[in-house]
mmCIF file of C-alpha atoms and ligand atoms in Angstrom:
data_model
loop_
_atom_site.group_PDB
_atom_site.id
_atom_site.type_symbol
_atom_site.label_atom_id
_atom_site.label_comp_id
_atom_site.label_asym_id
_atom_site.label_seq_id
_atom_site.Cartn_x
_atom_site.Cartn_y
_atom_site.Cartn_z
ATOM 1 C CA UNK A 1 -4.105 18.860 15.434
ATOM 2 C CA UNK A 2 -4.892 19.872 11.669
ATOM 3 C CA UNK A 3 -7.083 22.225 10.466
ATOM 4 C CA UNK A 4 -6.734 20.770 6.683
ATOM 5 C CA UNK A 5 -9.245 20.378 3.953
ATOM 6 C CA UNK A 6 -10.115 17.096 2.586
ATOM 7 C CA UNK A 7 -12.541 17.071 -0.150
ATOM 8 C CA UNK A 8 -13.934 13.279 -0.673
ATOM 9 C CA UNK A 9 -13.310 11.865 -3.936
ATOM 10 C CA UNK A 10 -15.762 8.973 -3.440
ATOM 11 C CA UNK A 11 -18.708 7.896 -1.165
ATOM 12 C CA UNK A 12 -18.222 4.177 -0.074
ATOM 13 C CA UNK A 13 -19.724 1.591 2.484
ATOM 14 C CA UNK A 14 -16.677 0.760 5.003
ATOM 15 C CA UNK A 15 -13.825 3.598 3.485
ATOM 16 C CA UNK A 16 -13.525 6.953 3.455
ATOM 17 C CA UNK A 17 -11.741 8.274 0.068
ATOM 18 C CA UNK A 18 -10.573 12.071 0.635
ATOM 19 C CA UNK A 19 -7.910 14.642 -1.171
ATOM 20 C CA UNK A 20 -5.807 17.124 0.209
ATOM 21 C CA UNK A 21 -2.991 18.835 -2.472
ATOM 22 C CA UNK A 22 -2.001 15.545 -4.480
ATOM 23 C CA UNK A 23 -2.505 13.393 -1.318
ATOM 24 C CA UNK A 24 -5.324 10.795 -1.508
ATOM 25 C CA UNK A 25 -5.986 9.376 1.696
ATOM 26 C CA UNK A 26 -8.009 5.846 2.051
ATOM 27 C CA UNK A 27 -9.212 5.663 5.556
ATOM 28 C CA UNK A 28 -10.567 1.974 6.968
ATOM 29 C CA UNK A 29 -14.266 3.253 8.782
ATOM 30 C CA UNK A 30 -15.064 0.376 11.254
ATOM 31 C CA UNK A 31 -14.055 1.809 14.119
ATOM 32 C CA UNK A 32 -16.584 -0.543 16.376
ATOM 33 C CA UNK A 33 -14.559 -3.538 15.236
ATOM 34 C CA UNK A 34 -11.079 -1.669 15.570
ATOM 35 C CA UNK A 35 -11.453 -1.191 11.813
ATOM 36 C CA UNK A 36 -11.375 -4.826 11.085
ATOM 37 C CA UNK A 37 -12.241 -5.756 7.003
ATOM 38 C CA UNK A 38 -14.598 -7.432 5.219
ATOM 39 C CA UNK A 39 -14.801 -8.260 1.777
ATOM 40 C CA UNK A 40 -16.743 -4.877 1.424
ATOM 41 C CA UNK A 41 -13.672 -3.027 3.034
ATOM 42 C CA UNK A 42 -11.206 -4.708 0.686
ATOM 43 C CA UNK A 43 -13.525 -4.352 -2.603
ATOM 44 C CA UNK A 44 -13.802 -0.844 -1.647
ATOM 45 C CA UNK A 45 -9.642 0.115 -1.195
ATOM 46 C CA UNK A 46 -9.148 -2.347 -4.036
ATOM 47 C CA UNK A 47 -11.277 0.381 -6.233
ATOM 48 C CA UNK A 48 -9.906 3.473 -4.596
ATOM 49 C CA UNK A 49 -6.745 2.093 -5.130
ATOM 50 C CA UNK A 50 -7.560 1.693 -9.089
ATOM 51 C CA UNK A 51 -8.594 5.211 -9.005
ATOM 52 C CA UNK A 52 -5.166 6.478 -6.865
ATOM 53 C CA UNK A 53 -3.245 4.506 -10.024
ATOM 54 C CA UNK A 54 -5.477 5.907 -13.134
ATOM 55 C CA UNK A 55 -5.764 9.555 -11.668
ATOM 56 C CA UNK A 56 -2.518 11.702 -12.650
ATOM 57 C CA UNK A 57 -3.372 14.718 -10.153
ATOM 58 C CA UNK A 58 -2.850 11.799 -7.332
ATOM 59 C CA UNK A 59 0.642 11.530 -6.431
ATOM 60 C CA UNK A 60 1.091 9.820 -2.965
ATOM 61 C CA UNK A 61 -1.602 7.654 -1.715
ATOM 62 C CA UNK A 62 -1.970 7.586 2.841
ATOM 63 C CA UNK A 63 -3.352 4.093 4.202
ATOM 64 C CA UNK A 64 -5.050 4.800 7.512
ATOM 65 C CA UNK A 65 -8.121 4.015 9.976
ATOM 66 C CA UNK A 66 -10.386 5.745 11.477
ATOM 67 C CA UNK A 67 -10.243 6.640 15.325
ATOM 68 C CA UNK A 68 -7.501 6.547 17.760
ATOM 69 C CA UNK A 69 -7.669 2.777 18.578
ATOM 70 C CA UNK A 70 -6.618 0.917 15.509
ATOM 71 C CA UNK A 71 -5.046 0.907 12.167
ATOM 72 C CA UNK A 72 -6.690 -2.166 11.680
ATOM 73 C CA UNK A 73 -7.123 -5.557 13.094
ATOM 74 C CA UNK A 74 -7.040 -7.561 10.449
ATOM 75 C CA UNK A 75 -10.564 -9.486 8.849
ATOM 76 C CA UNK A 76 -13.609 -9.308 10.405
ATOM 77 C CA UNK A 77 -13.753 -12.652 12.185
ATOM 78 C CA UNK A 78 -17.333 -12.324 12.834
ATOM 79 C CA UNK A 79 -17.995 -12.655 8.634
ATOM 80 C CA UNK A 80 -14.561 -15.492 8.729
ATOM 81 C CA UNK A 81 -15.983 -18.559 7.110
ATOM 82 C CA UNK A 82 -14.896 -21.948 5.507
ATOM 83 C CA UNK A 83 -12.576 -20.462 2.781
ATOM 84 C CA UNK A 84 -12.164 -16.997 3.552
ATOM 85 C CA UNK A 85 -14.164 -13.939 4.358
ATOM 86 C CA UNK A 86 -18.017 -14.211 3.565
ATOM 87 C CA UNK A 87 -19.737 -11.163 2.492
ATOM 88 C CA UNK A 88 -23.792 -10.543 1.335
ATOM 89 C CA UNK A 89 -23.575 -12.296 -1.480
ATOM 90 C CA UNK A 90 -22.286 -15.337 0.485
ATOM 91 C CA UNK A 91 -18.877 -16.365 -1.085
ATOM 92 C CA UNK A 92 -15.570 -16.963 0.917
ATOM 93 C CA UNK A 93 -13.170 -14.245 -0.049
ATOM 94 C CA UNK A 94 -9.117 -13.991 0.648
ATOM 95 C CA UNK A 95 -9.235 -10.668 -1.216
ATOM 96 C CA UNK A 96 -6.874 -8.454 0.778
ATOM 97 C CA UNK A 97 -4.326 -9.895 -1.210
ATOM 98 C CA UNK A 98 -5.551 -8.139 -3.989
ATOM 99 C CA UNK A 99 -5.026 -5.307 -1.410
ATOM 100 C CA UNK A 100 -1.491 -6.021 -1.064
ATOM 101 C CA UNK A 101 -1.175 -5.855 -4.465
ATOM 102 C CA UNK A 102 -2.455 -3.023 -5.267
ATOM 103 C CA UNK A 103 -0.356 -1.537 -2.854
ATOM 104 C CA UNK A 104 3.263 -2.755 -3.967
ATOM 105 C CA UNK A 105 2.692 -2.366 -7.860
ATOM 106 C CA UNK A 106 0.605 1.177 -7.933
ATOM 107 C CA UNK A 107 3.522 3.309 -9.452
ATOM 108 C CA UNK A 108 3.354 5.934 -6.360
ATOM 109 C CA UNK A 109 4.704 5.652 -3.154
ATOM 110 C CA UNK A 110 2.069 4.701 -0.704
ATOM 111 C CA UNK A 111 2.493 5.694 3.268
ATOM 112 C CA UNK A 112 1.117 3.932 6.153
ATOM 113 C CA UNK A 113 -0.351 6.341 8.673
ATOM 114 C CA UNK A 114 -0.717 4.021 11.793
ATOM 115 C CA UNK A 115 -3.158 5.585 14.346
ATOM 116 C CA UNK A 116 -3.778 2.351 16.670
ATOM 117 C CA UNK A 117 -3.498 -1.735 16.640
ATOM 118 C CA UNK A 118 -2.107 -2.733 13.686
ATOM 119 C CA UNK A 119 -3.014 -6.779 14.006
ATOM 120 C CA UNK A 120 -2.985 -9.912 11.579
ATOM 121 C CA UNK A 121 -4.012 -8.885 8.360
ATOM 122 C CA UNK A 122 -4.028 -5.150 9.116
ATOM 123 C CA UNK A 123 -0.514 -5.681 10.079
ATOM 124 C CA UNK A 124 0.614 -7.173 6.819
ATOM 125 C CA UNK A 125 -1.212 -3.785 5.259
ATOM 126 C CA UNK A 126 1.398 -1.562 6.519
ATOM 127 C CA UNK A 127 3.982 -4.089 5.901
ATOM 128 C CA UNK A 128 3.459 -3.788 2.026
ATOM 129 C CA UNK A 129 3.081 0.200 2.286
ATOM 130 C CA UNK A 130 6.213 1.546 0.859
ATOM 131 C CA UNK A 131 6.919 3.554 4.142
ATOM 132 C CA UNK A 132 5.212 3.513 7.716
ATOM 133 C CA UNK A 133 4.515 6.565 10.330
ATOM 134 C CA UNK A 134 3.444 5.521 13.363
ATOM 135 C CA UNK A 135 1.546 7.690 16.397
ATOM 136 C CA UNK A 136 3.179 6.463 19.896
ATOM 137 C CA UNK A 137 -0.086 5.107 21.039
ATOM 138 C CA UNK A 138 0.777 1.796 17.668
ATOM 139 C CA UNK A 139 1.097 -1.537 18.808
ATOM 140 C CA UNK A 140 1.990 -3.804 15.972
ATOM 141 C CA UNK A 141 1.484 -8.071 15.686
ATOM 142 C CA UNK A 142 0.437 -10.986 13.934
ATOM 143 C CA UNK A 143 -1.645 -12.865 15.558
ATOM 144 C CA UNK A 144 -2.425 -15.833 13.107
ATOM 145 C CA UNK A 145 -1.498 -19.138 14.692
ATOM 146 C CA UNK A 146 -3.364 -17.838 17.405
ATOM 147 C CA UNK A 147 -6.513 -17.186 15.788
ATOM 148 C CA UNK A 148 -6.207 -19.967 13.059
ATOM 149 C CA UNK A 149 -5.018 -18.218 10.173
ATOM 150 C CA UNK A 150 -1.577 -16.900 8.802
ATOM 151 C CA UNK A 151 -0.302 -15.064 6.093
ATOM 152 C CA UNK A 152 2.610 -17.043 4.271
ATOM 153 C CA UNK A 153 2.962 -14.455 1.522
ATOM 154 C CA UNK A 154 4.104 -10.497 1.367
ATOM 155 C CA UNK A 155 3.126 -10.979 5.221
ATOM 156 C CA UNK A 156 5.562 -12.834 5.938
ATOM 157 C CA UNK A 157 8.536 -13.187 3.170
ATOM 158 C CA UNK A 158 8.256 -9.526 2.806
ATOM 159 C CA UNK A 159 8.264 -8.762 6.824
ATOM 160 C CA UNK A 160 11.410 -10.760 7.027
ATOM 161 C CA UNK A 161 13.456 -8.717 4.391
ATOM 162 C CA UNK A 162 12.507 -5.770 6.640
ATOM 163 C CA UNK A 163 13.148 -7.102 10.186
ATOM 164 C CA UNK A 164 15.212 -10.040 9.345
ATOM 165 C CA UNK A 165 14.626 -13.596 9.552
ATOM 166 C CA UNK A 166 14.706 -14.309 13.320
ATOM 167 C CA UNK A 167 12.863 -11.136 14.136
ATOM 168 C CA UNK A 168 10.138 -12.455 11.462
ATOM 169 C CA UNK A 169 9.748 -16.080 13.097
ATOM 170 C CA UNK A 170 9.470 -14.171 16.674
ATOM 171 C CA UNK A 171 6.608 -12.320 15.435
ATOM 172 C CA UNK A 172 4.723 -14.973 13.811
ATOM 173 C CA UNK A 173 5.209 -17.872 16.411
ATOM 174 C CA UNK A 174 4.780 -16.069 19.437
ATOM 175 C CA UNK A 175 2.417 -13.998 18.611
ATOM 176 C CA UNK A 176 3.202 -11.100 20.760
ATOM 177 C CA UNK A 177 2.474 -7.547 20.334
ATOM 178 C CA UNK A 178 5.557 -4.805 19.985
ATOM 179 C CA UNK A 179 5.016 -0.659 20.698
ATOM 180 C CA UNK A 180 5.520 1.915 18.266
ATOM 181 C CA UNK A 181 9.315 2.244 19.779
ATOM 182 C CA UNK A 182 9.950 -1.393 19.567
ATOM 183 C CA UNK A 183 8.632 -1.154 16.018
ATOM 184 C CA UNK A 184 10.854 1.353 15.239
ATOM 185 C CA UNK A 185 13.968 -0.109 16.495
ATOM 186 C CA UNK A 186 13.228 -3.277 14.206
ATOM 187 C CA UNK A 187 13.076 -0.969 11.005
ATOM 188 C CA UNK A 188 9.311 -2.087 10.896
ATOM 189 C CA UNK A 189 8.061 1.994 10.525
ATOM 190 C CA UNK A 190 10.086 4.805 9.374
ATOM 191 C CA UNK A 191 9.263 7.536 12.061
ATOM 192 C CA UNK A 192 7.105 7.410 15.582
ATOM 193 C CA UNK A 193 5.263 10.903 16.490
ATOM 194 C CA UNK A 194 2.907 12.066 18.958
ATOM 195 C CA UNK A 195 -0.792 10.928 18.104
ATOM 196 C CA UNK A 196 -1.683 14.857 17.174
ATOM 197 C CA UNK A 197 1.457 14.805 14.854
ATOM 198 C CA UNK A 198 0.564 12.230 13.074
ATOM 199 C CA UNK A 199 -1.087 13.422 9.708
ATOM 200 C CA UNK A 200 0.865 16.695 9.795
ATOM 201 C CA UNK A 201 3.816 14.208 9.439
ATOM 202 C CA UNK A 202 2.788 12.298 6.792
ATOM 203 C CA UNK A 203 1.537 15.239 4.779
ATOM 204 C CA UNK A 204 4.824 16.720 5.406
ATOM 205 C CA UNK A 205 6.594 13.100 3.956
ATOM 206 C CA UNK A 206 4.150 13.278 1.067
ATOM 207 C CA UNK A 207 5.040 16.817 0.486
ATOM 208 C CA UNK A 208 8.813 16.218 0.537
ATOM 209 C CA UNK A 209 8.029 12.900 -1.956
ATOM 210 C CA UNK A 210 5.981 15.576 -4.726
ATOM 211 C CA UNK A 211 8.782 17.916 -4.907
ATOM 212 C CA UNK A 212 10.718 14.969 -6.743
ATOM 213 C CA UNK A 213 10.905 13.141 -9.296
ATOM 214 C CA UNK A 214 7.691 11.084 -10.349
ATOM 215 C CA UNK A 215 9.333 8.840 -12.681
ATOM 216 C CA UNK A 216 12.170 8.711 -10.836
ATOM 217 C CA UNK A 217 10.086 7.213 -7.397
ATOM 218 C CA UNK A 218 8.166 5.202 -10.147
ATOM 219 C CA UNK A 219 11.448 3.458 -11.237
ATOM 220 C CA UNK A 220 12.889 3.323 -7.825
ATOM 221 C CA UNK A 221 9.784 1.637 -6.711
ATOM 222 C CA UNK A 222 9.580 -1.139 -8.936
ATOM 223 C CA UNK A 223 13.367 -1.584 -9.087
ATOM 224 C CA UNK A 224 12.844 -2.230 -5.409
ATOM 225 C CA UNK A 225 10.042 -4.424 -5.735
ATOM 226 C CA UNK A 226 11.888 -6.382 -9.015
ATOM 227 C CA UNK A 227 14.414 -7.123 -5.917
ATOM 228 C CA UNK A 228 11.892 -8.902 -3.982
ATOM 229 C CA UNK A 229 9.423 -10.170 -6.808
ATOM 230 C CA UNK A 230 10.282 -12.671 -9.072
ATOM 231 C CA UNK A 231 9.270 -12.534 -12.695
ATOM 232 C CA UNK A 232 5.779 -10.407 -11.341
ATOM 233 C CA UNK A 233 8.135 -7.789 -10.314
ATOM 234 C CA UNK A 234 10.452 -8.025 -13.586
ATOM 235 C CA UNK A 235 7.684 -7.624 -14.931
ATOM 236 C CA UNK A 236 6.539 -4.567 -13.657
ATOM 237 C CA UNK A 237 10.133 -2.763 -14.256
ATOM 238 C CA UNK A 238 10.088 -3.607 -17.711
ATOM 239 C CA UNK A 239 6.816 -2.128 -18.692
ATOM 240 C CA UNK A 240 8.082 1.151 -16.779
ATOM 241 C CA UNK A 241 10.845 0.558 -19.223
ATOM 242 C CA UNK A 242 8.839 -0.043 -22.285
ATOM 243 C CA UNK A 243 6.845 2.927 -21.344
ATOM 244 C CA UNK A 244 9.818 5.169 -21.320
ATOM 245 C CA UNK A 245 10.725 3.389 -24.686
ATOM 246 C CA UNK A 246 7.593 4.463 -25.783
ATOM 247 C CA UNK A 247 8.273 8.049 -25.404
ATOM 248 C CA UNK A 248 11.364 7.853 -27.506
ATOM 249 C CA UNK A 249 12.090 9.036 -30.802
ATOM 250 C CA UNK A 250 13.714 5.831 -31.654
ATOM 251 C CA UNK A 251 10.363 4.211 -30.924
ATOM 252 C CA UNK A 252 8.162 6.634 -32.776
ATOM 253 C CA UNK A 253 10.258 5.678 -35.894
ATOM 254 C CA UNK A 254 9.360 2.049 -35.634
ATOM 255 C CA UNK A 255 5.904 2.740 -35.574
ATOM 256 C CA UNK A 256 5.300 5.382 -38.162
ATOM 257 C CA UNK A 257 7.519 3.305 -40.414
ATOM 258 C CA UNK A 258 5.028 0.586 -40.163
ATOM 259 C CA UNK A 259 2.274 2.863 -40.841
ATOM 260 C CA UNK A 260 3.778 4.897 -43.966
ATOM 261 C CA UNK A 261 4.506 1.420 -45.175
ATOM 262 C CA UNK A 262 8.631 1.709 -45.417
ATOM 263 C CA UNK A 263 11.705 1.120 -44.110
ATOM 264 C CA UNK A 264 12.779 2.253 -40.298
ATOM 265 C CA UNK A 265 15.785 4.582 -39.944
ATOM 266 C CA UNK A 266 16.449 3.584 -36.773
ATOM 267 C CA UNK A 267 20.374 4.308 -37.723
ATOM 268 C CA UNK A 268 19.302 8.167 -36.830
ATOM 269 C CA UNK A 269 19.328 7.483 -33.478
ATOM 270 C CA UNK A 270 22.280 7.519 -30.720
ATOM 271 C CA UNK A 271 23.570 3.919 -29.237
ATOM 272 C CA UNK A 272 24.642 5.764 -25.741
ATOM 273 C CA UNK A 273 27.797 3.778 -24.749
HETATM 274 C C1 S0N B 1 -6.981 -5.361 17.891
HETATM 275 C C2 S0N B 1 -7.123 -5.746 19.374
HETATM 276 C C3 S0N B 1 -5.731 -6.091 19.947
HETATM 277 C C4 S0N B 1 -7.696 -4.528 20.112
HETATM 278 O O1 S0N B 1 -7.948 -4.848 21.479
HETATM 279 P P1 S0N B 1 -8.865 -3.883 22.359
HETATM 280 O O2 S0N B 1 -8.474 -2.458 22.169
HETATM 281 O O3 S0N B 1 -8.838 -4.434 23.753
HETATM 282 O O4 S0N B 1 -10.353 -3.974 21.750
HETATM 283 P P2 S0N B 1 -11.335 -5.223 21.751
HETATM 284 O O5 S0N B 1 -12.277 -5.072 22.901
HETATM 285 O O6 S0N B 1 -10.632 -6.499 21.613
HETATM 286 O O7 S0N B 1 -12.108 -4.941 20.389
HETATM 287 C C5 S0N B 1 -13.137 -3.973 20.290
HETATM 288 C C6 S0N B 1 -14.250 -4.590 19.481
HETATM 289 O O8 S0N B 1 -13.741 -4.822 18.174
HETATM 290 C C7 S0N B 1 -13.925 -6.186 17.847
HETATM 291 N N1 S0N B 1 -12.828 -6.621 16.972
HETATM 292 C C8 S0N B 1 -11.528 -6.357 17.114
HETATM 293 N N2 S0N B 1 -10.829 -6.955 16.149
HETATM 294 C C9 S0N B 1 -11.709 -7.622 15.380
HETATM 295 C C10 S0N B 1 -11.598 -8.447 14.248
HETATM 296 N N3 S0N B 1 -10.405 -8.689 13.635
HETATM 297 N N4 S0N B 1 -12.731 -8.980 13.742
HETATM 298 C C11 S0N B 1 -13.913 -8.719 14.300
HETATM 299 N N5 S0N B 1 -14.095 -7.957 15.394
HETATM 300 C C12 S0N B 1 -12.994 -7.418 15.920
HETATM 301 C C13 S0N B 1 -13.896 -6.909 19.181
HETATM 302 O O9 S0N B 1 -14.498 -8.175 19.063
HETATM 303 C C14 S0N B 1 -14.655 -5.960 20.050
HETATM 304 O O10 S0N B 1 -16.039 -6.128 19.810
HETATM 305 P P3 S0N B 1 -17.070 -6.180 21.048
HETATM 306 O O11 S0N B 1 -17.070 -4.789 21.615
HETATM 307 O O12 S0N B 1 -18.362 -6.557 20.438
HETATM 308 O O13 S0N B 1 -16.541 -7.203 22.013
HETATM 309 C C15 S0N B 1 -8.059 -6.948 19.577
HETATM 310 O O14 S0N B 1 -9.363 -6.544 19.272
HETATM 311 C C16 S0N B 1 -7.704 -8.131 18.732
HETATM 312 O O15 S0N B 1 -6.786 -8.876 19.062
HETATM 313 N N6 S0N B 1 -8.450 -8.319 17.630
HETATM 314 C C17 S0N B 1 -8.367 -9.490 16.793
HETATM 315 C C18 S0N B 1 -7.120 -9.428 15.934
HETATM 316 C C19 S0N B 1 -7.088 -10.611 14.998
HETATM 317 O O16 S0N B 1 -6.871 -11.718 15.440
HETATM 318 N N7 S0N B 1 -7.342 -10.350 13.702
HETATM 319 C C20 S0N B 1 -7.533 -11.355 12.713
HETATM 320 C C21 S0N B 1 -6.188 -11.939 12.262
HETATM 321 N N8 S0N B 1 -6.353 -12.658 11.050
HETATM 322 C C22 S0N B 1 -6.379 -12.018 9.923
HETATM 323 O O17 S0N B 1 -6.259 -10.819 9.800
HETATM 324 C C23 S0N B 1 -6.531 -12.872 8.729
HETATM 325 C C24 S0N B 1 -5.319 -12.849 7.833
HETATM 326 C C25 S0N B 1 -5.674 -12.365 6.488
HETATM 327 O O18 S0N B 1 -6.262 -11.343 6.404
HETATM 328 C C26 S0N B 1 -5.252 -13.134 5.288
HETATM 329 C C27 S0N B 1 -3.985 -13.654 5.217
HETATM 330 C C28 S0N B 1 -3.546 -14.300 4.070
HETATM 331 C C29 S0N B 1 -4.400 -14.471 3.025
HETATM 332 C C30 S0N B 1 -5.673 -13.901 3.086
HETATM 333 C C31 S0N B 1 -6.107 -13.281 4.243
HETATM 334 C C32 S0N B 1 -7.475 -12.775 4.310
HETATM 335 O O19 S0N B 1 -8.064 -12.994 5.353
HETATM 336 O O20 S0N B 1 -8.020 -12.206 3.368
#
């Protein structure tokens, strides 16, 4: 049990968007439907996610839902349409990919805290979380071919760099569902604890995660992703890079050159072998 403090950071619909010491925690809040999303849902993490990124005093963003039944089970198939997810203004919506990524490019380390089912698309949402805790009671699986629909990008590419190819195929065509220790054998979540451990764990790994390096996780992150990624994630590693550049002397000179209308002395500066 925890006796901790969250102060909410923002009122929504289908989230809950608390604080605790440099921890923002987005919580899924449809318990009745094992915390299944709609569009709503993912509009809502997509803009507390924004806020994790923009706000400096946020250093490790928590992924969890509400209860002690489910992470979450993927989209709300009652709202599943022709096209995707329908909300109230009546278009078809895929936009937990947005979700995902969110997720893999936001320059902190984000932690799955998996309470419950973790199913189909709400699977695939702790899959793209840089790190997973999971309370004994988890049970993890895709269900897609099952339920007519599948998730042929982070959810599965991705899940096969973590549990190898096989493993990936297994969970995907049979559709079965695997315990938190089965999980955890597979490399698919970092650490299994008792239910009532669960936050005090995670706020512990965010804890241990703030005592280091910022910029160094930043880097480490999106050299990881760059891995995986493509151009997307070069991308994202070299505007860490150019950012750092940016903070550089060497840089400065370019630009106030420009402005005081001369030449740059860029010979000033150190070529580090
Ligand atoms: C999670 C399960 C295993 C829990 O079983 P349990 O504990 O026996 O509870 P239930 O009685 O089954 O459920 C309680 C109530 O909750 C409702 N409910 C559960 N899950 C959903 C859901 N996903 N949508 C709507 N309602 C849900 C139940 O209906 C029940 O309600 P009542 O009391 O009225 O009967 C079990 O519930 C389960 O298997 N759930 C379904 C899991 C599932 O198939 N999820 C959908 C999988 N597909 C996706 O996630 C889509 C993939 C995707 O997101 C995506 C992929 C790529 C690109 C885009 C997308 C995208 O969609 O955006």
């Amino acid at each position: 049990m925890t006796n901790r403090e969250w102060t909410t950071i923002r009122e929504y619909e289908d989230i809950l968007f608390d604080f605790y010491n440099g921890i923002a925690r987005i919580t899924i809040n449809r318990p009745r439907y094992r915390n299944a999303f709609t569009p709503t849902t993912t509009g809502e993490m997509s803009d507390a996610l924004r806020i994790c990124r923009e706000e400096s005093d946020i250093s490790v963003v928590v992924i969890t839902g509400a209860g002690d039944k489910a992470f979450c089970s993927g989209g709300d198939q009652n709202v599943k349409g022709k096209g995707g997810y329908i909300d109230k203004d009546g278009i078809p919506r895929l936009s937990v990919l947005d979700v995902q990524k969110q997720i893999r490019s936001i320059p902190k380390p984000v932690i799955a805290m998996v309470n419950g089912y973790a199913i189909g698309g709400g699977h695939v949402l702790h899959v793209v979380c840089d790190l997973s805790i999971a309370s004994e009671n988890a049970i993890f699986g895709q269900t897609g071919p099952r339920v007519g629909s599948f998730d042929a990008g982070f959810g599965s590419s991705y899940l096969a760099r973590i549990v190898g190819q096989k493993k990936a195929r297994e969970i995907w065509f049979l559709c079965r569902q695997y315990n938190a220790q089965e999980a955890l054998e597979m490399g698919l979540v970092n650490k299994v604890v008792p239910f009532g451990q669960l936050e005090n764990e995670v706020v512990e790994w965010a804890e241990t995660m703030m005592q280091h390096s910022p910029l160094a996780l930043r880097m480490i992150k999106a050299g990881l992703n760059a891995e995986l990624d493509g151009q997307a994630g070069i991308q994202e590693l070299a505007g860490d890079a150019t950012m750092l550049y940016y903070l550089t002397d060497e840089a400065q000179e370019g630009k106030q050159a420009f402005l005081e209308k001369r030449k740059p002395n860029f010979k000033q500066f150190p070529k580090l072998p």
